[in-house]
Tab-separated table of C-alpha atoms in Angstrom:
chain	number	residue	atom	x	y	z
A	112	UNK	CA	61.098	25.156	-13.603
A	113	UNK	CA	58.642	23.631	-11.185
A	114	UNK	CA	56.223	26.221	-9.423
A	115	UNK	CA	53.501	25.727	-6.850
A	116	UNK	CA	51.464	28.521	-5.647
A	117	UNK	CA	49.272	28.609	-2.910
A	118	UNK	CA	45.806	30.830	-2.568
A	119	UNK	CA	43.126	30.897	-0.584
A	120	UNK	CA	44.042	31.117	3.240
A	121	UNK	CA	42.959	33.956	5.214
A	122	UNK	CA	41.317	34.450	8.261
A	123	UNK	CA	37.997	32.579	9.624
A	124	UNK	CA	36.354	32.183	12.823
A	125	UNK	CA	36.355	28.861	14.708
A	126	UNK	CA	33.217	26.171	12.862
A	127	UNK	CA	34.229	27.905	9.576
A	128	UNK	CA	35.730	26.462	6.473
A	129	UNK	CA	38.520	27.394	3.444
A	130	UNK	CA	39.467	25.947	0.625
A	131	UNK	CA	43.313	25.985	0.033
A	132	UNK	CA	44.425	25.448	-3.970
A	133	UNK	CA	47.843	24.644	-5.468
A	134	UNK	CA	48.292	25.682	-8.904
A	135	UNK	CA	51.238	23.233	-10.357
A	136	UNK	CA	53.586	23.997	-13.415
A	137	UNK	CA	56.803	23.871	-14.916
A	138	UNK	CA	56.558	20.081	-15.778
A	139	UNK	CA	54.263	16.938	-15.617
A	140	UNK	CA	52.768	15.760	-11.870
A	141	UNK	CA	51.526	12.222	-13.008
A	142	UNK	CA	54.254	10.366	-11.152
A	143	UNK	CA	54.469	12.743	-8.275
A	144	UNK	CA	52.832	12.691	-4.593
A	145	UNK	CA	51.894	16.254	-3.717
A	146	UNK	CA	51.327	16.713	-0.009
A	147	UNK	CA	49.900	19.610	1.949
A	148	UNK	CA	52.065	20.836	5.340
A	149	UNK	CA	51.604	23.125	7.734
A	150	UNK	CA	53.884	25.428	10.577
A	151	UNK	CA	52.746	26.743	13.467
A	152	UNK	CA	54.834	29.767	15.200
A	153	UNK	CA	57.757	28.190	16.864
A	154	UNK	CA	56.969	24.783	15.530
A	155	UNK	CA	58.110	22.066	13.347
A	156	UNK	CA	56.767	21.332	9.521
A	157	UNK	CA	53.241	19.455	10.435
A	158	UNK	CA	52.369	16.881	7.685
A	159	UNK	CA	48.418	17.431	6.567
A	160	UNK	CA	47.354	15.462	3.932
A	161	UNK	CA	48.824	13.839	0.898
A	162	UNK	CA	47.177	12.438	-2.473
A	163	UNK	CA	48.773	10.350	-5.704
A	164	UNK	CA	48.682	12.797	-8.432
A	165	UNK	CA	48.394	9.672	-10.861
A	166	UNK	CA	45.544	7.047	-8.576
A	167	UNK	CA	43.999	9.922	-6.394
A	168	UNK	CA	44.949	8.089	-3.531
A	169	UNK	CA	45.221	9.843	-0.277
A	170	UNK	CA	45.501	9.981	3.133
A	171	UNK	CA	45.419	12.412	6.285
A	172	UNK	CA	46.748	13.057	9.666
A	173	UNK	CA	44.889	11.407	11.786
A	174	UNK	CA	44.593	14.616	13.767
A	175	UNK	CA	42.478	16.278	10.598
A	176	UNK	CA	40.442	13.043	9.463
A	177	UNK	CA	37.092	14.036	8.910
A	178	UNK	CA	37.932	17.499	8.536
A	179	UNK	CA	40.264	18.097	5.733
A	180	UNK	CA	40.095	16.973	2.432
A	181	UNK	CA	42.576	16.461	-0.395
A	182	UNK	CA	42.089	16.391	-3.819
A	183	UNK	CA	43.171	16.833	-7.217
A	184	UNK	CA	42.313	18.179	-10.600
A	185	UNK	CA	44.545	16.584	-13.181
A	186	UNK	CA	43.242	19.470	-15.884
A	187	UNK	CA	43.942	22.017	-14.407
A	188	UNK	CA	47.186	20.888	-12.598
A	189	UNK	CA	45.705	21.952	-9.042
A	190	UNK	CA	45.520	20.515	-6.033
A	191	UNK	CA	42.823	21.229	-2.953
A	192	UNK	CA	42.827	20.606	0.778
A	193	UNK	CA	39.160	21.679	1.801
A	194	UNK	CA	39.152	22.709	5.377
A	195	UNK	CA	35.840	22.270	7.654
A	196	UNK	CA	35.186	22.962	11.089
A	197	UNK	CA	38.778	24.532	11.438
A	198	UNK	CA	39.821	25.201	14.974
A	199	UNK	CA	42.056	27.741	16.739
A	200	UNK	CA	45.014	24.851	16.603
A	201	UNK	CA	44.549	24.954	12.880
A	202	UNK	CA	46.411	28.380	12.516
A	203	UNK	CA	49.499	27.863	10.335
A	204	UNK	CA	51.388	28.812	7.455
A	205	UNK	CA	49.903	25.987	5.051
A	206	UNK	CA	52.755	24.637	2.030
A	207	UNK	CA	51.889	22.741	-1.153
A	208	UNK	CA	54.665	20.125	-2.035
A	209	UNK	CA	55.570	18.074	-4.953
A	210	UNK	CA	57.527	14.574	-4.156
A	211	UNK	CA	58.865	13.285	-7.723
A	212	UNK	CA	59.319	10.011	-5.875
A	213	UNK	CA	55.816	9.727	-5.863
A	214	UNK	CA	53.470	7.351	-4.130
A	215	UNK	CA	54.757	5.119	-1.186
A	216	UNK	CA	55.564	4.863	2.695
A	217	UNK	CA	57.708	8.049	2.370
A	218	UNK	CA	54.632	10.008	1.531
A	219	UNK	CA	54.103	12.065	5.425
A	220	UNK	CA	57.757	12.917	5.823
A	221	UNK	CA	58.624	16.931	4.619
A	222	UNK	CA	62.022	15.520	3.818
A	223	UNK	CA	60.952	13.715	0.534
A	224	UNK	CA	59.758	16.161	-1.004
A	225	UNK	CA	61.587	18.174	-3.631
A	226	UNK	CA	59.314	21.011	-4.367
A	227	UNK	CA	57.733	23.571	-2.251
A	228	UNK	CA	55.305	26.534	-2.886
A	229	UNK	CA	55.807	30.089	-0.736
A	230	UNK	CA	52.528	29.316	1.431
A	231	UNK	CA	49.554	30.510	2.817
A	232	UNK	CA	48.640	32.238	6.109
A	233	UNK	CA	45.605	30.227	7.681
A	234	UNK	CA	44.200	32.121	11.095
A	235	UNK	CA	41.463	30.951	12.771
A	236	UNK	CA	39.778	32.874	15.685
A	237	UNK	CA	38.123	31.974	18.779
Protein backbone atom coordinates (compact mmCIF):
# COMPACT_ATOMS: atom_id res chain seq x y z
CA UNK A 1 0.00 0.00 0.00
CA UNK A 2 1.46 3.26 -1.19
CA UNK A 3 1.95 5.99 1.64
CA UNK A 4 3.26 9.53 1.48
CA UNK A 5 3.60 11.59 4.49
CA UNK A 6 4.21 15.03 4.72
CA UNK A 7 6.32 16.99 7.69
CA UNK A 8 7.69 20.00 8.15
CA UNK A 9 5.15 22.95 7.53
CA UNK A 10 4.34 25.24 10.22
CA UNK A 11 4.23 28.71 10.65
CA UNK A 12 6.99 31.44 9.52
CA UNK A 13 7.08 35.03 9.08
CA UNK A 14 7.25 36.65 5.62
CA UNK A 15 11.53 36.45 4.15
CA UNK A 16 11.60 33.10 6.05
CA UNK A 17 12.15 29.63 4.76
CA UNK A 18 10.85 25.66 5.38
CA UNK A 19 11.73 22.71 4.19
CA UNK A 20 8.74 20.39 3.32
CA UNK A 21 9.73 16.32 3.13
CA UNK A 22 7.75 13.39 1.71
CA UNK A 23 8.58 10.15 3.11
CA UNK A 24 7.47 7.46 0.23
CA UNK A 25 6.61 3.67 0.82
CA UNK A 26 4.60 0.83 0.09
CA UNK A 27 6.33 0.13 -3.33
CA UNK A 28 9.14 1.30 -5.75
CA UNK A 29 9.10 5.29 -7.06
CA UNK A 30 11.72 4.82 -9.94
CA UNK A 31 9.15 5.16 -12.70
CA UNK A 32 6.98 7.63 -10.93
CA UNK A 33 6.75 11.65 -11.12
CA UNK A 34 6.08 12.91 -7.61
CA UNK A 35 4.78 16.46 -7.60
CA UNK A 36 4.25 18.90 -4.76
CA UNK A 37 0.55 20.90 -4.68
CA UNK A 38 -0.81 23.27 -2.74
CA UNK A 39 -4.69 24.74 -1.57
CA UNK A 40 -5.41 27.85 -0.47
CA UNK A 41 -8.85 28.45 1.61
CA UNK A 42 -11.58 28.53 -0.91
CA UNK A 43 -9.30 27.67 -3.75
CA UNK A 44 -8.47 25.16 -6.30
CA UNK A 45 -5.43 22.40 -6.07
CA UNK A 46 -2.29 24.83 -7.08
CA UNK A 47 0.44 22.77 -8.89
CA UNK A 48 4.11 23.65 -7.16
CA UNK A 49 6.77 21.79 -8.36
CA UNK A 50 7.36 18.39 -9.82
CA UNK A 51 10.66 16.17 -10.22
CA UNK A 52 11.37 12.53 -12.13
CA UNK A 53 11.92 10.20 -9.35
CA UNK A 54 14.18 8.15 -11.88
CA UNK A 55 16.37 11.46 -14.00
CA UNK A 56 15.84 14.15 -11.19
CA UNK A 57 14.32 16.21 -13.62
CA UNK A 58 12.12 18.99 -12.52
CA UNK A 59 10.34 21.87 -12.98
CA UNK A 60 8.28 24.73 -11.13
CA UNK A 61 5.46 27.10 -11.37
CA UNK A 62 6.59 29.82 -12.79
CA UNK A 63 5.00 31.76 -9.96
CA UNK A 64 7.69 29.97 -7.34
CA UNK A 65 10.88 29.87 -9.72
CA UNK A 66 13.66 30.97 -7.82
CA UNK A 67 12.07 30.30 -4.68
CA UNK A 68 11.16 26.74 -4.28
CA UNK A 69 13.11 23.88 -4.80
CA UNK A 70 12.42 20.22 -5.50
CA UNK A 71 14.36 17.42 -4.92
CA UNK A 72 14.82 13.91 -4.26
CA UNK A 73 16.64 11.35 -2.23
CA UNK A 74 16.38 8.00 -3.94
CA UNK A 75 17.80 6.26 -0.43
CA UNK A 76 15.79 7.28 1.59
CA UNK A 77 12.59 7.34 -0.61
CA UNK A 78 11.95 11.19 0.24
CA UNK A 79 11.20 13.91 -1.54
CA UNK A 80 11.90 17.91 -0.63
CA UNK A 81 10.44 21.19 -1.80
CA UNK A 82 12.76 23.83 0.02
CA UNK A 83 10.87 27.01 0.46
CA UNK A 84 12.79 30.56 0.55
CA UNK A 85 11.62 33.92 0.85
CA UNK A 86 7.95 32.56 1.36
CA UNK A 87 5.31 35.21 1.19
CA UNK A 88 1.87 35.76 2.76
CA UNK A 89 0.31 34.21 -0.74
CA UNK A 90 2.32 31.14 0.05
CA UNK A 91 -0.13 30.00 2.88
CA UNK A 92 -1.62 26.62 1.92
CA UNK A 93 -2.22 23.20 2.78
CA UNK A 94 0.95 21.73 0.84
CA UNK A 95 0.28 17.71 -0.72
CA UNK A 96 2.99 15.28 -1.82
CA UNK A 97 1.83 13.16 -4.90
CA UNK A 98 2.97 10.13 -6.64
CA UNK A 99 2.02 9.86 -10.61
CA UNK A 100 2.86 6.07 -11.64
CA UNK A 101 2.65 7.44 -15.16
CA UNK A 102 5.68 9.09 -14.52
CA UNK A 103 7.61 11.68 -16.45
CA UNK A 104 5.90 13.65 -19.36
CA UNK A 105 3.57 16.70 -20.41
CA UNK A 106 0.95 15.45 -17.88
CA UNK A 107 3.33 16.18 -15.08
CA UNK A 108 1.43 19.90 -13.58
CA UNK A 109 -2.09 18.55 -13.78
CA UNK A 110 -3.50 17.14 -9.99
CA UNK A 111 -5.59 14.82 -12.10
CA UNK A 112 -2.69 12.39 -13.04
CA UNK A 113 -1.73 11.63 -10.16
CA UNK A 114 -2.72 8.48 -8.31
CA UNK A 115 -1.33 8.94 -4.90
CA UNK A 116 -1.70 11.58 -2.38
CA UNK A 117 -0.27 12.20 1.18
CA UNK A 118 -2.71 13.92 4.10
CA UNK A 119 -0.67 17.35 3.89
CA UNK A 120 0.87 19.99 5.59
CA UNK A 121 -0.34 23.35 6.97
CA UNK A 122 2.14 26.13 5.60
CA UNK A 123 1.24 29.83 7.24
CA UNK A 124 3.16 32.58 6.58
CA UNK A 125 2.72 35.97 8.41
CA UNK A 126 3.02 39.47 7.50
Amino acid sequence: QVQLVESGGGLVQAGGSLRLSCAASGRAFNNYAMGWFRQAPGKEREFVAAISWRSGNNYNADSMKGRFTISRDNAENTVYLQMNSLKPEDTAVYYCAADQAGWGPWTGDPEEYDYWGQGTQVTVSS
